[in-house]
mmCIF file of C-alpha atoms in Angstrom:
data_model
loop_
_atom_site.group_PDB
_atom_site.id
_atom_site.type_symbol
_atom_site.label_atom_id
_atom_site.label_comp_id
_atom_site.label_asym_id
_atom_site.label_seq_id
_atom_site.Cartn_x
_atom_site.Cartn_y
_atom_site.Cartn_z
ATOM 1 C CA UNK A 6 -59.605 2.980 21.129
ATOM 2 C CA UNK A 7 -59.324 -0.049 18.973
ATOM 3 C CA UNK A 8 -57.748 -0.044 16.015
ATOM 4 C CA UNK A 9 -60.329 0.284 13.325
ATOM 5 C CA UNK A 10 -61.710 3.800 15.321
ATOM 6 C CA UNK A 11 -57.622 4.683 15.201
ATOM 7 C CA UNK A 12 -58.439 4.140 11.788
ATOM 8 C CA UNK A 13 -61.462 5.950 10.896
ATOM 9 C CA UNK A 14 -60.554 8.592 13.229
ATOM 10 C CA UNK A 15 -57.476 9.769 11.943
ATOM 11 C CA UNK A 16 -59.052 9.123 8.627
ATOM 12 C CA UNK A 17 -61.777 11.990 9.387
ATOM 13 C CA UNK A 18 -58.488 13.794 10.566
ATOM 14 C CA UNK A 19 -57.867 13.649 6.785
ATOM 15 C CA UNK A 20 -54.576 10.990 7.551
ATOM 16 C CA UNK A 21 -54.924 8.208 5.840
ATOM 17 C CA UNK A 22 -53.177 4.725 7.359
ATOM 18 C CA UNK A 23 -51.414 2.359 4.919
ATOM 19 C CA UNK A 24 -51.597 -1.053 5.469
ATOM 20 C CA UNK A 25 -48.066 -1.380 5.862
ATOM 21 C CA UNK A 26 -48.449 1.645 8.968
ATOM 22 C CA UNK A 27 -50.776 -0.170 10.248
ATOM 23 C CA UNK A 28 -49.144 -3.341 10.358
ATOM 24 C CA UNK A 29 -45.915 -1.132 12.192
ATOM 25 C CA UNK A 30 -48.171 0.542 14.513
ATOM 26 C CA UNK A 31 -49.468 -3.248 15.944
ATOM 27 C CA UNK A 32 -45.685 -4.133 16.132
ATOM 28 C CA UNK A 33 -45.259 -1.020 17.688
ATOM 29 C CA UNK A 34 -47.302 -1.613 20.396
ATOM 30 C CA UNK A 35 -45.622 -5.139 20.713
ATOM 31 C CA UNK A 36 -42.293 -3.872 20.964
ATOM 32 C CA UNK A 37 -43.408 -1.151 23.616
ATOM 33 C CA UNK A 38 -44.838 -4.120 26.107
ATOM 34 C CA UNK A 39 -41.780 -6.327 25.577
ATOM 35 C CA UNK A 40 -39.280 -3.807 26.532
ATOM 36 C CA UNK A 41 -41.645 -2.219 29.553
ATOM 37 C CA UNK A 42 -40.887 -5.614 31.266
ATOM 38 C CA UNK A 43 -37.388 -4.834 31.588
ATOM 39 C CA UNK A 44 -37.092 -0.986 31.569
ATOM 40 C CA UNK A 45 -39.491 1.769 32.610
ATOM 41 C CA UNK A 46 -41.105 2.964 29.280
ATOM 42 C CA UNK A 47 -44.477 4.093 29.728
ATOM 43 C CA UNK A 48 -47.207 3.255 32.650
ATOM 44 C CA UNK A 49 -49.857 3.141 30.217
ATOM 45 C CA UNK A 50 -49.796 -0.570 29.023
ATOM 46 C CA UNK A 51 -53.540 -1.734 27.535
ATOM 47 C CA UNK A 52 -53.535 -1.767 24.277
ATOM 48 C CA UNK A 53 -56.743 0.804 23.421
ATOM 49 C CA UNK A 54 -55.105 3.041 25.675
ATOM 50 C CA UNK A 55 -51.922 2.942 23.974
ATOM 51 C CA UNK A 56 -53.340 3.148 20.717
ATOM 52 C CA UNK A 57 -55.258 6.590 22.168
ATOM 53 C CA UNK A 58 -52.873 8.393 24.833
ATOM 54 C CA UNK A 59 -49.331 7.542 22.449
ATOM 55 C CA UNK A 60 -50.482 7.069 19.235
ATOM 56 C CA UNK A 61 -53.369 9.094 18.609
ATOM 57 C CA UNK A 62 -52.364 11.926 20.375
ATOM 58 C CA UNK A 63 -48.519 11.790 18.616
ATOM 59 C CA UNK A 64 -50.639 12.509 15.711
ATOM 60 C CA UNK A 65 -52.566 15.265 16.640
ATOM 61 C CA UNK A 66 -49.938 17.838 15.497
ATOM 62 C CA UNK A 67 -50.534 16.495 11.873
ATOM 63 C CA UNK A 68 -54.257 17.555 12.268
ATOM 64 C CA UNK A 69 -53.206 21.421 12.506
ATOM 65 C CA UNK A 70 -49.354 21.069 10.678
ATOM 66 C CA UNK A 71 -48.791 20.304 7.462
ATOM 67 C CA UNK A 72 -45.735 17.306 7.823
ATOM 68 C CA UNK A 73 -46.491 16.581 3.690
ATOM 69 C CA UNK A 74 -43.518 18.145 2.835
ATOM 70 C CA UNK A 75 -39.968 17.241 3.237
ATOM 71 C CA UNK A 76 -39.245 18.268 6.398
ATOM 72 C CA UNK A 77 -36.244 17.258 9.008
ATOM 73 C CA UNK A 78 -37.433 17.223 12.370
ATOM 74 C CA UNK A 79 -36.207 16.863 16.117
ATOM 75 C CA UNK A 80 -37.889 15.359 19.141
ATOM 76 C CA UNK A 81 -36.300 16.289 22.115
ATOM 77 C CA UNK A 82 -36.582 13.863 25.265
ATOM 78 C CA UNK A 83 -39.144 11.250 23.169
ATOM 79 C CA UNK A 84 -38.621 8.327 25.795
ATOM 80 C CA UNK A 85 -40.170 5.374 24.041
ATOM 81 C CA UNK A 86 -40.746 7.704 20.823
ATOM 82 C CA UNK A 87 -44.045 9.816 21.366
ATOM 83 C CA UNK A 88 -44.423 12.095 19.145
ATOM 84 C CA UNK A 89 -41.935 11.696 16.113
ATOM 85 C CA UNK A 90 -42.030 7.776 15.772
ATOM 86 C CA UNK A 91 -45.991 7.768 14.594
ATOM 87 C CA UNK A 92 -45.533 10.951 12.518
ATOM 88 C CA UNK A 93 -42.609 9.051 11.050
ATOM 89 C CA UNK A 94 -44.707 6.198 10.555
ATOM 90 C CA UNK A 95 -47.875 8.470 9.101
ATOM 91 C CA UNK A 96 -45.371 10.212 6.977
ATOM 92 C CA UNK A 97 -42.661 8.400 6.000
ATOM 93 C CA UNK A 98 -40.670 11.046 3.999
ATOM 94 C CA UNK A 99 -39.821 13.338 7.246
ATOM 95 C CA UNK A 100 -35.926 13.206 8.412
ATOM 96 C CA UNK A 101 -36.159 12.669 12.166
ATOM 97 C CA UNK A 102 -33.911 12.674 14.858
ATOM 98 C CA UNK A 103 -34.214 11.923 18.651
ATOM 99 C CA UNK A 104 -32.583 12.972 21.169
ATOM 100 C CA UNK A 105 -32.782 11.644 24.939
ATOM 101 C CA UNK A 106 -30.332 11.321 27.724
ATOM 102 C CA UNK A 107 -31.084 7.749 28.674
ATOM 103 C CA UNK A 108 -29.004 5.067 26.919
ATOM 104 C CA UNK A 109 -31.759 2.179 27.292
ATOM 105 C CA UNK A 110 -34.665 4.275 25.956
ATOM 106 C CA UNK A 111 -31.854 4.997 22.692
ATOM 107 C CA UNK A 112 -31.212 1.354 22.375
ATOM 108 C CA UNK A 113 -35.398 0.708 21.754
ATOM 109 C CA UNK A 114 -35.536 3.451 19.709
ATOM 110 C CA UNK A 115 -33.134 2.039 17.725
ATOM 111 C CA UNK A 116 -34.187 -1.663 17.936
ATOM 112 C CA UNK A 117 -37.996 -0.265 17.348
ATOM 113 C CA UNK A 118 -36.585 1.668 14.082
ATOM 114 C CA UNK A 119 -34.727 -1.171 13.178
ATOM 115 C CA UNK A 120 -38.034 -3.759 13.268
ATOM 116 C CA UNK A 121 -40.047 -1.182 11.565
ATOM 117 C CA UNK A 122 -38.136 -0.907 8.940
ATOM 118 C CA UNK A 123 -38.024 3.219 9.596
ATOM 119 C CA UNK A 124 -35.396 4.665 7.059
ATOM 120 C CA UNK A 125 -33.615 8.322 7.708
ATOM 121 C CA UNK A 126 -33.870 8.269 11.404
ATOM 122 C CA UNK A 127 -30.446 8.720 14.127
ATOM 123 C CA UNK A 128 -30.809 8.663 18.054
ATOM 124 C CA UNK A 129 -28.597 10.731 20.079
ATOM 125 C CA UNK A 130 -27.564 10.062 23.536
ATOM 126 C CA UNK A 131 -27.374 13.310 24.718
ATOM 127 C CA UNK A 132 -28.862 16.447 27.099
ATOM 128 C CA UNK A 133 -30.770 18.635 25.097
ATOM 129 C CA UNK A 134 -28.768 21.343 26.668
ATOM 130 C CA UNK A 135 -25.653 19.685 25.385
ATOM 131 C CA UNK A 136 -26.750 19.082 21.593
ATOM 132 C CA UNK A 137 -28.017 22.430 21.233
ATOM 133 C CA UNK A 138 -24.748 23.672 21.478
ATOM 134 C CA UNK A 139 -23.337 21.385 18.834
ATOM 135 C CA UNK A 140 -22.620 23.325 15.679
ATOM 136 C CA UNK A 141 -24.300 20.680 13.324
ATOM 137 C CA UNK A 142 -27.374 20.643 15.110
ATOM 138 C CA UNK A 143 -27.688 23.959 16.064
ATOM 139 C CA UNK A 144 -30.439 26.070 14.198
ATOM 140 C CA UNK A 145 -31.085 23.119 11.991
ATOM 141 C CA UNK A 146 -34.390 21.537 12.276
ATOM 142 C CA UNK A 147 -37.520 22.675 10.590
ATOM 143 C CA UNK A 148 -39.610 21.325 13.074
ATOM 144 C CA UNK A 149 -38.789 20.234 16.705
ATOM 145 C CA UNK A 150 -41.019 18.672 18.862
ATOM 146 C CA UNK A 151 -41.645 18.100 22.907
ATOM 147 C CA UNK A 152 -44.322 16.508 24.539
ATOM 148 C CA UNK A 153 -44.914 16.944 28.674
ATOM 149 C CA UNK A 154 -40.973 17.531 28.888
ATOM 150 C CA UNK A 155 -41.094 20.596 30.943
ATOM 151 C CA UNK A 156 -42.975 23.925 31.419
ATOM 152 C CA UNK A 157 -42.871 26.173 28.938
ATOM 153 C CA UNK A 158 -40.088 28.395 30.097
ATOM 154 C CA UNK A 159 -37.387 25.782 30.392
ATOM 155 C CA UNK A 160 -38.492 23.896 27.285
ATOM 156 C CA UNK A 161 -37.952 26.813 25.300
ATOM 157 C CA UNK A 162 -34.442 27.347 25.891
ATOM 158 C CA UNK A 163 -34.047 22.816 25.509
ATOM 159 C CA UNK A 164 -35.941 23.309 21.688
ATOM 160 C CA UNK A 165 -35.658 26.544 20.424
ATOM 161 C CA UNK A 166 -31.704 26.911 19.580
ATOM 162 C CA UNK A 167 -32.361 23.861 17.768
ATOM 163 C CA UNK A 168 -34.942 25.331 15.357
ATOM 164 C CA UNK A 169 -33.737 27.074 12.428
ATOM 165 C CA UNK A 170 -34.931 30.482 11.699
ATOM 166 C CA UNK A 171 -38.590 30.580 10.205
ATOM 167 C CA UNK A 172 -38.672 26.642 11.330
ATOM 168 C CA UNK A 173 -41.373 25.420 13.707
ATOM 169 C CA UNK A 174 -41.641 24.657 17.278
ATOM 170 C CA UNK A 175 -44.305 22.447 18.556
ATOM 171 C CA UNK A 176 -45.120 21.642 22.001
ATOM 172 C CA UNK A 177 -47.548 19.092 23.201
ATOM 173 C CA UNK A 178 -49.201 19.791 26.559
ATOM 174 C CA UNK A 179 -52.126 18.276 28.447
ATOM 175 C CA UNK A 180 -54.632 20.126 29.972
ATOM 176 C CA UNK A 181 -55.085 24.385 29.466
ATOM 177 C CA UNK A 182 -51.504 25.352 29.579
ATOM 178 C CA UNK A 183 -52.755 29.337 29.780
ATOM 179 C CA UNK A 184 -50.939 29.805 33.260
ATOM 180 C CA UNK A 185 -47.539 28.049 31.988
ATOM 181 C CA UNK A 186 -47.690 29.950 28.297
ATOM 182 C CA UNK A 187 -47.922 33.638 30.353
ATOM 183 C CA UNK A 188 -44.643 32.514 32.422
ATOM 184 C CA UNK A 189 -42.878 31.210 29.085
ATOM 185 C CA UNK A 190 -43.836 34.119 26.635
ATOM 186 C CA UNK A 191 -40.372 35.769 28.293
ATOM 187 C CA UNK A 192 -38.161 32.733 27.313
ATOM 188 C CA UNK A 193 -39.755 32.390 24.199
ATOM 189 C CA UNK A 194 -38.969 36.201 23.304
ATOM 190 C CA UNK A 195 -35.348 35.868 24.434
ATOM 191 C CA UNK A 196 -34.902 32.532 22.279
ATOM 192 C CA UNK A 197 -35.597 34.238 19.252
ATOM 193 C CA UNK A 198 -39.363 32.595 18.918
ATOM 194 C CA UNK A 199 -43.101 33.910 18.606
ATOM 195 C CA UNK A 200 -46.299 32.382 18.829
ATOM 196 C CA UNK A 201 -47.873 31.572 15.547
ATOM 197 C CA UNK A 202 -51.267 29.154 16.914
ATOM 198 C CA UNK A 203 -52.464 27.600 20.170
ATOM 199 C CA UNK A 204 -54.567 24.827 19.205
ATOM 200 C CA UNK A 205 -57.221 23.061 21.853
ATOM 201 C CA UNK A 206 -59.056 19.782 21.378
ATOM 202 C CA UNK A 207 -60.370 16.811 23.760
ATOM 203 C CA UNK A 208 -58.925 13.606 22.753
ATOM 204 C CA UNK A 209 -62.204 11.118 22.044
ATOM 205 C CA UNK A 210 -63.266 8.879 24.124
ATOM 206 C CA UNK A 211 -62.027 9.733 27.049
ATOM 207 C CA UNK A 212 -62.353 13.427 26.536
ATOM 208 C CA UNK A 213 -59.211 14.914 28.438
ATOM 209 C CA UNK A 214 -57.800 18.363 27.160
ATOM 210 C CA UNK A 215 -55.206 18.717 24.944
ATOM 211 C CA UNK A 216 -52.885 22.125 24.327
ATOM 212 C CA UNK A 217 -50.602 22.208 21.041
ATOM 213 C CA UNK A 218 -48.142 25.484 20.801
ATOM 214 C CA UNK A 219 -46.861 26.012 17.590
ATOM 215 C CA UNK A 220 -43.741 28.845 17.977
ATOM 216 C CA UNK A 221 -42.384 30.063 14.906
ATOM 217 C CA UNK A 222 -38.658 30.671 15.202
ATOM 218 C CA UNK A 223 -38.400 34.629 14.032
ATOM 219 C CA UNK A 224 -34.824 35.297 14.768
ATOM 220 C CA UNK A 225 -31.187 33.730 15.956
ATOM 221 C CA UNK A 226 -31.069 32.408 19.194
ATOM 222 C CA UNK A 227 -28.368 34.328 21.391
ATOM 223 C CA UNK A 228 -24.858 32.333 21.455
ATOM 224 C CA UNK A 229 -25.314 31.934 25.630
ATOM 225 C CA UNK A 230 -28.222 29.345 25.101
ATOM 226 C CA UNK A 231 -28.891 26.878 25.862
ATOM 227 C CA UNK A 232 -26.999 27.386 29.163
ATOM 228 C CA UNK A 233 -25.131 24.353 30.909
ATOM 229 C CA UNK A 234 -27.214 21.542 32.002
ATOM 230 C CA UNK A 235 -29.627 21.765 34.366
ATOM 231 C CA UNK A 236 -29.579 25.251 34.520
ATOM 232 C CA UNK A 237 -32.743 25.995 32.617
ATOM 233 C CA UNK A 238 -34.455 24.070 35.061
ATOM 234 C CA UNK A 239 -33.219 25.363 37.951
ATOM 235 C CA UNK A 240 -32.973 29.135 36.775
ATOM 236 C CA UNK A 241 -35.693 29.796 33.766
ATOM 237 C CA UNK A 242 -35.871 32.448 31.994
ATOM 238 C CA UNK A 243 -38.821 34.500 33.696
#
């Protein structure tokens, strides 16, 4: 994907690309490749690839969600920023934080913000297990996002508590995640969310599947959760 189909296509997608977005998406992908010498950031490295497996697909939330509003949202475990720093970028207005628990992909996040010129962001060294806890965090995002983090089950318990009642949780999987939904819909009950839309598509050109899971928080989360770290992994809720 070069960058004028980025263009059109998200443009049919009804998002429309300043030039100054643009522009920060290019330096963007700069940024990305200069760090990946030195630190393990993504394994996808040509540039129409970039352009379609990060940044296109970051976006594809945004073609079922509407982020127009003023919203404050959460990516848990972004790595080098995928999805929150091109919605950021698309819309400008949203209040986004990050969370991830290694230091060196927080220090490009915030060297990456800093370049772009990103305003309202903060990066938080921390386990998602951990910050949900936190009282200031807790139950306060509208929107929190995850893409391939975990299965269902344990990424419920990392996003969920984070999510304030009637906010959105939206997780980004690859291929049919059917079998990995059924094993989650437990956790997702117990976390105090419900399935509101499971959206399908096949990202263009190379026509792979895509799952998005949109799970509206309907009720508190229960005080034990998240549990300590590591736990959800090793014990989900099933």
């Amino acid at each position: 994907m070069d960058t004028a189909q980025f263009h059109t296509m998200l443009e049919e997608k009804g998002i429309s690309l300043s030039s100054q977005a643009l522009a920060q998406f290019e330096r963007y992908y700069e940024l990305l490749m200069e760090w990946n010498e030195k630190m393990n950031l993504t394994a996808i490295t040509d540039k129409p690839s970039v352009y379609l497996k990060h940044f296109f697909d970051s976006l594809s939330p945004a073609f079922y969600y509407d982020f127009s509003q003023s919203l404050s949202i959460c990516d848990v475990g972004a790595g080098a920023g995928f999805p929150s720093v091109p919605l950021k970028i698309c819309f400008p207005h949203l209040k986004l934080s990050i969370v991830d628990s290694l230091q060196k992909r927080i220090a490009f996040l915030e060297h990456l913000a800093a370049e772009l010129g990103l305003t309202d962001v903060a990066f938080y060294h921390d386990r998602a297990e951990t910050f949900g806890r936190k009282k200031e965090f807790r139950e306060s995002f509208d929107i929190v996002t995850a893409r391939a983090v975990a299965r269902m089950s344990v990424l419920s318990e990392l996003c969920l508590p984070l999510v304030k009642v009637n906010g959105t949780f939206i997780a980004m999987k690859a291929a049919s995640a059917q079998e990995e939904l059924e094993q989650g819909k437990k956790a997702i009950d117990v976390l105090g969310g419900e399935i509101s839309a499971i959206e399908r598509f096949m990202l263009p050109i190379e026509q792979s599947e895509r799952t998005i899971i949109f799970i509206q928080k309907v009720r508190n989360t229960p005080n034990k959760y998240p549990r300590k770290p590591g736990m959800p992994n090793k014990q989900p809720i099933q």
